[in-house]
Short mmCIF file of C-alpha atoms in Angstrom, two decimals:
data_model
loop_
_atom_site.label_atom_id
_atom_site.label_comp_id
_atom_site.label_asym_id
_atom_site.label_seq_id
_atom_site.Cartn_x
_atom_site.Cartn_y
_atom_site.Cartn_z
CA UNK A 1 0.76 19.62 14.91
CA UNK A 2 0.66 22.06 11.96
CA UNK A 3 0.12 25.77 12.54
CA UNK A 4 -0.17 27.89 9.45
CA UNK A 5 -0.50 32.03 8.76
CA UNK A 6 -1.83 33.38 6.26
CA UNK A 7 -1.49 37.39 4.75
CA UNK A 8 -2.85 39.69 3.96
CA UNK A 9 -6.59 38.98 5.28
CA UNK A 10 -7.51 41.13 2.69
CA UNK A 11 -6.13 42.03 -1.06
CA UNK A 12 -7.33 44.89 -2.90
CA UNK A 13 -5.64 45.23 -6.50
CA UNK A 14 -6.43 46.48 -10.05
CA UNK A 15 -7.41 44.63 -12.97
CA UNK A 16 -4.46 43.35 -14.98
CA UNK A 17 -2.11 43.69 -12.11
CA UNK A 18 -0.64 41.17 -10.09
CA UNK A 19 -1.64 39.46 -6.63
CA UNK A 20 0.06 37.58 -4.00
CA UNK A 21 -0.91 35.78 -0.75
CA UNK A 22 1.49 34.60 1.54
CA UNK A 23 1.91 31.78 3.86
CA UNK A 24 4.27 30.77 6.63
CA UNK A 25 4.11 26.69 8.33
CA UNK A 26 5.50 25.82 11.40
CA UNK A 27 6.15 21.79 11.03
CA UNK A 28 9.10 20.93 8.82
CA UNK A 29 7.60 17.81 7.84
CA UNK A 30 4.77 19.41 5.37
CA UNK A 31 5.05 18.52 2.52
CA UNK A 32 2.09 19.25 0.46
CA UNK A 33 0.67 22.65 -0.22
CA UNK A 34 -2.59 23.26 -1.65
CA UNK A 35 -4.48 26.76 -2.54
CA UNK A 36 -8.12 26.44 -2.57
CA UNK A 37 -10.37 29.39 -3.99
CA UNK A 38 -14.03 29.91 -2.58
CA UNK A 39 -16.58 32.11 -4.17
CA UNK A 40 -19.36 33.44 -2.18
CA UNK A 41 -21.86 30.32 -1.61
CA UNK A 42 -19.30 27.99 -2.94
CA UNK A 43 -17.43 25.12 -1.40
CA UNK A 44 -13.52 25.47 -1.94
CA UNK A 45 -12.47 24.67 -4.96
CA UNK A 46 -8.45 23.10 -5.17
CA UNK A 47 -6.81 25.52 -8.34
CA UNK A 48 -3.36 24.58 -7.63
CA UNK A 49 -0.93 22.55 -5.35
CA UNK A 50 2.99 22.31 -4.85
CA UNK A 51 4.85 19.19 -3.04
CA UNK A 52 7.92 19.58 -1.21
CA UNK A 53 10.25 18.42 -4.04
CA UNK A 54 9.55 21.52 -6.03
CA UNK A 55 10.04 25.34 -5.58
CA UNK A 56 8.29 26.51 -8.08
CA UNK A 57 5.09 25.77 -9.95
CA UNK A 58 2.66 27.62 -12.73
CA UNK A 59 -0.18 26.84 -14.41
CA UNK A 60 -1.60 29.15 -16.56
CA UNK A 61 -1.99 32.78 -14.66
CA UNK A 62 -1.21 31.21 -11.33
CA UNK A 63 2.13 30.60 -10.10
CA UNK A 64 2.83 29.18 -6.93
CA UNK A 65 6.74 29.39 -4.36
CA UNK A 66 7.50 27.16 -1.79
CA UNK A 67 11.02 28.11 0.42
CA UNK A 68 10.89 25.03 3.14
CA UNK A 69 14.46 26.53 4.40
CA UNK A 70 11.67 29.66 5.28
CA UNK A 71 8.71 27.45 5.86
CA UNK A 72 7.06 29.88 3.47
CA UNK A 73 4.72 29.68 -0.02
CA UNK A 74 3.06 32.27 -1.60
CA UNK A 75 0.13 32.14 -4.61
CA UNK A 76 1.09 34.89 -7.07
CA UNK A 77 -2.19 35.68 -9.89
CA UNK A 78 -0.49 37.24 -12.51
CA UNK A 79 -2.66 39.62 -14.86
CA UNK A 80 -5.83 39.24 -12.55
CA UNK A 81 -8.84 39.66 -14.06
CA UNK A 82 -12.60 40.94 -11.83
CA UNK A 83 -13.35 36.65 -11.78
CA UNK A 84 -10.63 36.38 -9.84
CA UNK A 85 -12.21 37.92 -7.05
CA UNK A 86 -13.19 35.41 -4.14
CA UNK A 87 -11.46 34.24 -0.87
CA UNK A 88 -8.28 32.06 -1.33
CA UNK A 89 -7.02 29.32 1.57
CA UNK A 90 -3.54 27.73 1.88
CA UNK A 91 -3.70 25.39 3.49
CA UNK A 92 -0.36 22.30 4.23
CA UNK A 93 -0.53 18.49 5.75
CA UNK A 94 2.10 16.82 6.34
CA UNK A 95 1.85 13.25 4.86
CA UNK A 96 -1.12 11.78 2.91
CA UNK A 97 -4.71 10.87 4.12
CA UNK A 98 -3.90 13.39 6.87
CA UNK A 99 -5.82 16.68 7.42
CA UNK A 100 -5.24 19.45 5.67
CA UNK A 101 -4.50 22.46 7.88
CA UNK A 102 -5.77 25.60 6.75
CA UNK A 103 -4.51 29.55 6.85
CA UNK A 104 -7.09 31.96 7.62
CA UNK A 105 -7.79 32.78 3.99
CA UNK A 106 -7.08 35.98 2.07
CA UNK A 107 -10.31 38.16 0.37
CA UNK A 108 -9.09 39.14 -2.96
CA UNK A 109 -11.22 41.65 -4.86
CA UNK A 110 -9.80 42.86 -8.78
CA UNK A 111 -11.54 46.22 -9.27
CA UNK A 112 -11.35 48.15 -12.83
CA UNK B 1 -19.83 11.95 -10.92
CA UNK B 2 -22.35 14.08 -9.01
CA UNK B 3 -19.71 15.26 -6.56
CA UNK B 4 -19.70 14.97 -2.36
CA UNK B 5 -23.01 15.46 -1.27
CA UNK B 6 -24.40 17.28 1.96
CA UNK B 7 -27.57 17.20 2.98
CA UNK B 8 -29.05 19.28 4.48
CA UNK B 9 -28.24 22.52 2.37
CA UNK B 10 -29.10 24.65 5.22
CA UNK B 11 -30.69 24.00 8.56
CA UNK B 12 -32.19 26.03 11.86
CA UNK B 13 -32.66 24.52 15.17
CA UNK B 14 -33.66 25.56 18.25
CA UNK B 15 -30.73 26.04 20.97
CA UNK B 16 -30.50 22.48 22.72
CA UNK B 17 -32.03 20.32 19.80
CA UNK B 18 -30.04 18.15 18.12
CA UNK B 19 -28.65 18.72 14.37
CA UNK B 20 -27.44 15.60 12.04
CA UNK B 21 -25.93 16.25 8.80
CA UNK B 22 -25.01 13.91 5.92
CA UNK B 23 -22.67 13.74 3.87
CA UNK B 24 -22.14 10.79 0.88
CA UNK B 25 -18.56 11.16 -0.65
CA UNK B 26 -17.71 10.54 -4.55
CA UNK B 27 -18.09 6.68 -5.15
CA UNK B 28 -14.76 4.84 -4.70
CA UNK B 29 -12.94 7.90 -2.38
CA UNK B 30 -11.95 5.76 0.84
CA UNK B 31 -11.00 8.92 3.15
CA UNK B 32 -14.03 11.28 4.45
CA UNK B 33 -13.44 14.42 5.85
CA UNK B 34 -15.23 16.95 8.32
CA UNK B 35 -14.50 20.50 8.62
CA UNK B 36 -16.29 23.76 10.12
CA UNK B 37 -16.14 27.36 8.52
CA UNK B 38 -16.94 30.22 10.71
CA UNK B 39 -15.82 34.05 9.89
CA UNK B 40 -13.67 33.82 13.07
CA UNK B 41 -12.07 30.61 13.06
CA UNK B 42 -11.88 29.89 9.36
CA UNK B 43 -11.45 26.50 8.01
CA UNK B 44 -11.54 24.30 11.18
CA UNK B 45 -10.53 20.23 10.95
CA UNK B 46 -13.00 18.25 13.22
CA UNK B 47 -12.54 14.51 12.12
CA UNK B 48 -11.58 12.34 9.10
CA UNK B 49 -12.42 8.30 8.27
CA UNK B 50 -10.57 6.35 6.00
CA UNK B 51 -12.43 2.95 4.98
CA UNK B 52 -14.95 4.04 7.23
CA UNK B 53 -12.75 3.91 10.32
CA UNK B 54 -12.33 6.75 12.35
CA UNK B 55 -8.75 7.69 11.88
CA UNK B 56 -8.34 11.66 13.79
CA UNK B 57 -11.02 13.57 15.56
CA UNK B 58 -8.40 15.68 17.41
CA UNK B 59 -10.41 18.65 16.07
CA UNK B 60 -14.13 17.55 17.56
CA UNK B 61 -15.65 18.96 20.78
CA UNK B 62 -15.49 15.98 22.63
CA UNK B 63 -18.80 16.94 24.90
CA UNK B 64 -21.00 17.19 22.13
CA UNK B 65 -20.22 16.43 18.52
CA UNK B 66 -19.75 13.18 17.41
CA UNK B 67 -18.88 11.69 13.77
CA UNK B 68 -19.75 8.26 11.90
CA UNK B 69 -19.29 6.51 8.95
CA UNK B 70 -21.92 3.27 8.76
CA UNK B 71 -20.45 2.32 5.17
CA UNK B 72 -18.53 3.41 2.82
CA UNK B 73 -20.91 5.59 0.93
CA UNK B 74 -22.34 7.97 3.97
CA UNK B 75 -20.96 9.59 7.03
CA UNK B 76 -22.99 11.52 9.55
CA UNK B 77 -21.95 13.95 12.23
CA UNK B 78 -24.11 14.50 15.09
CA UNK B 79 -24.49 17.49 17.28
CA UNK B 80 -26.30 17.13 20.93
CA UNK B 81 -27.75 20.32 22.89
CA UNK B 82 -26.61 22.89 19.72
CA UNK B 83 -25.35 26.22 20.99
CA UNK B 84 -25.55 29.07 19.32
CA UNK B 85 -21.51 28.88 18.82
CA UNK B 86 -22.23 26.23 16.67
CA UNK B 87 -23.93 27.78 13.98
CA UNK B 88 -21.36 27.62 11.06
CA UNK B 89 -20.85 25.98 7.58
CA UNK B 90 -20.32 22.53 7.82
CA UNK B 91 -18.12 20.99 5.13
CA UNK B 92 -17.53 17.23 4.15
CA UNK B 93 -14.33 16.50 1.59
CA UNK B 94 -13.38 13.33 0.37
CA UNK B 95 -10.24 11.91 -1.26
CA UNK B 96 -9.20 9.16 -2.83
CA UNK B 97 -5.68 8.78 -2.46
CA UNK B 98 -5.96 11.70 0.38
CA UNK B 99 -4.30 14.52 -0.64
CA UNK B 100 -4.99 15.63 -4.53
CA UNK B 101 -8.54 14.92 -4.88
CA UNK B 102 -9.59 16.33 -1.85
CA UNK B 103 -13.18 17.49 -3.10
CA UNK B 104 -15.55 19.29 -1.02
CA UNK B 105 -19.35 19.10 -1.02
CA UNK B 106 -21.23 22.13 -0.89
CA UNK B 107 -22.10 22.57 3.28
CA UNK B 108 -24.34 22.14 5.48
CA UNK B 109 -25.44 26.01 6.46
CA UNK B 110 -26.37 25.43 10.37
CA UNK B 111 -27.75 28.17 12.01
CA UNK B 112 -28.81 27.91 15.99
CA UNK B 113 -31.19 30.22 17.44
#
């Protein structure tokens, strides 16, 4: 199976600065990584995704890390902005049309 | 494209009643998806479907729940004699080629008192 950790629960940071969520996998054969954001009342919503033949990925303000030696990724919001506020899920499968297995999500609120 | 569907939004029962929820994927996705969010447990994997057969439900109480998909444009999962511990959000996802365009409807809100 897949086992994955997620950190902090909770993420408290000013506006403008940067944020960054953490997560470690256990089975070596992931190797797809999604990050899903949910807003209160919301379904989650996919903003960004890495496969196992890259290390590094950005789009726009989000950039996203994957070290499989470490069996760890990370979601870094550069600049974050009060709409970035909402819970965030990584979440890692290890093939396709399998389940996705999620971390226990990170609450992010961007204060002024 | 109107998205994955769930219906009910929201539903109450009665500890011991039965609860069915719906969900009708986006037209053309071939794999169906069922997870539970609760506070505690998070994002929890019950059972997926790909052309409507039943592919993993490693993460279903066996006793109790229980998942179909008729055809390819509805799947319903079932719960017998609801607890209490079974009051969570429900959420469908489906995917077309499984892994990219996972989408997820909007829950099923089941509360059991």
């Amino acid at each position: 199976g897949e086992q994955v950790e997620q950190l902090p629960s909770i993420l408290r940071v000013q506006e403008r600065s940067s944020a960054s969520i953490n997560c470690t996998y256990e089975n070596s054969a992931s190797n797809y990584f999604p990050w899903y954001k949910q807003e209160p009342g919301e379904n989650p919503k996919l903003i960004i995704d890495i496969r196992s033949n890259m290390e590094r990925k950005q789009i726009q303000g989000l950039i996203v890390l994957l070290d499989k030696k470490a069996k760890r990724f990370s979601l870094h919001i550069t600049d974050t902005q009060p709409a970035d506020s909402a819970m965030y899920f990584c979440a890692a499968t290890p093939s396709s049309f399998s389940k996705l297995v999620f971390g226990q999500g990170t609450s992010l609120s961007v204060v002024p | 494209n109107a998205g994955v569907i769930q219906t009910p939004r929201h539903k109450v029962t009665g500890k011991g009643q039965e609860a069915t929820l719906w969900c009708e994927p986006i037209s053309g996705h071939s794999a169906v998806f069922w997870y539970r969010q609760t506070i505690v447990q998070g994002l929890e994997f019950l059972t997926y479907f790909r052309n409507q057969a039943p592919i993993d439900d490693s993460g279903m109480p066996k006793e109790r729940f229980s998942a179909q998909m008729p055809n390819q444009s509805h799947s319903t999962l079932k719960i017998q004699s609801t607890q209490p511990q079974d009051s969570a959000v429900y959420l469908c996802a489906s995917s077309l080629r499984g892994q990219a365009d996972y989408t997820f409807g909007s829950g099923t809100r089941l509360l059991v008192i």
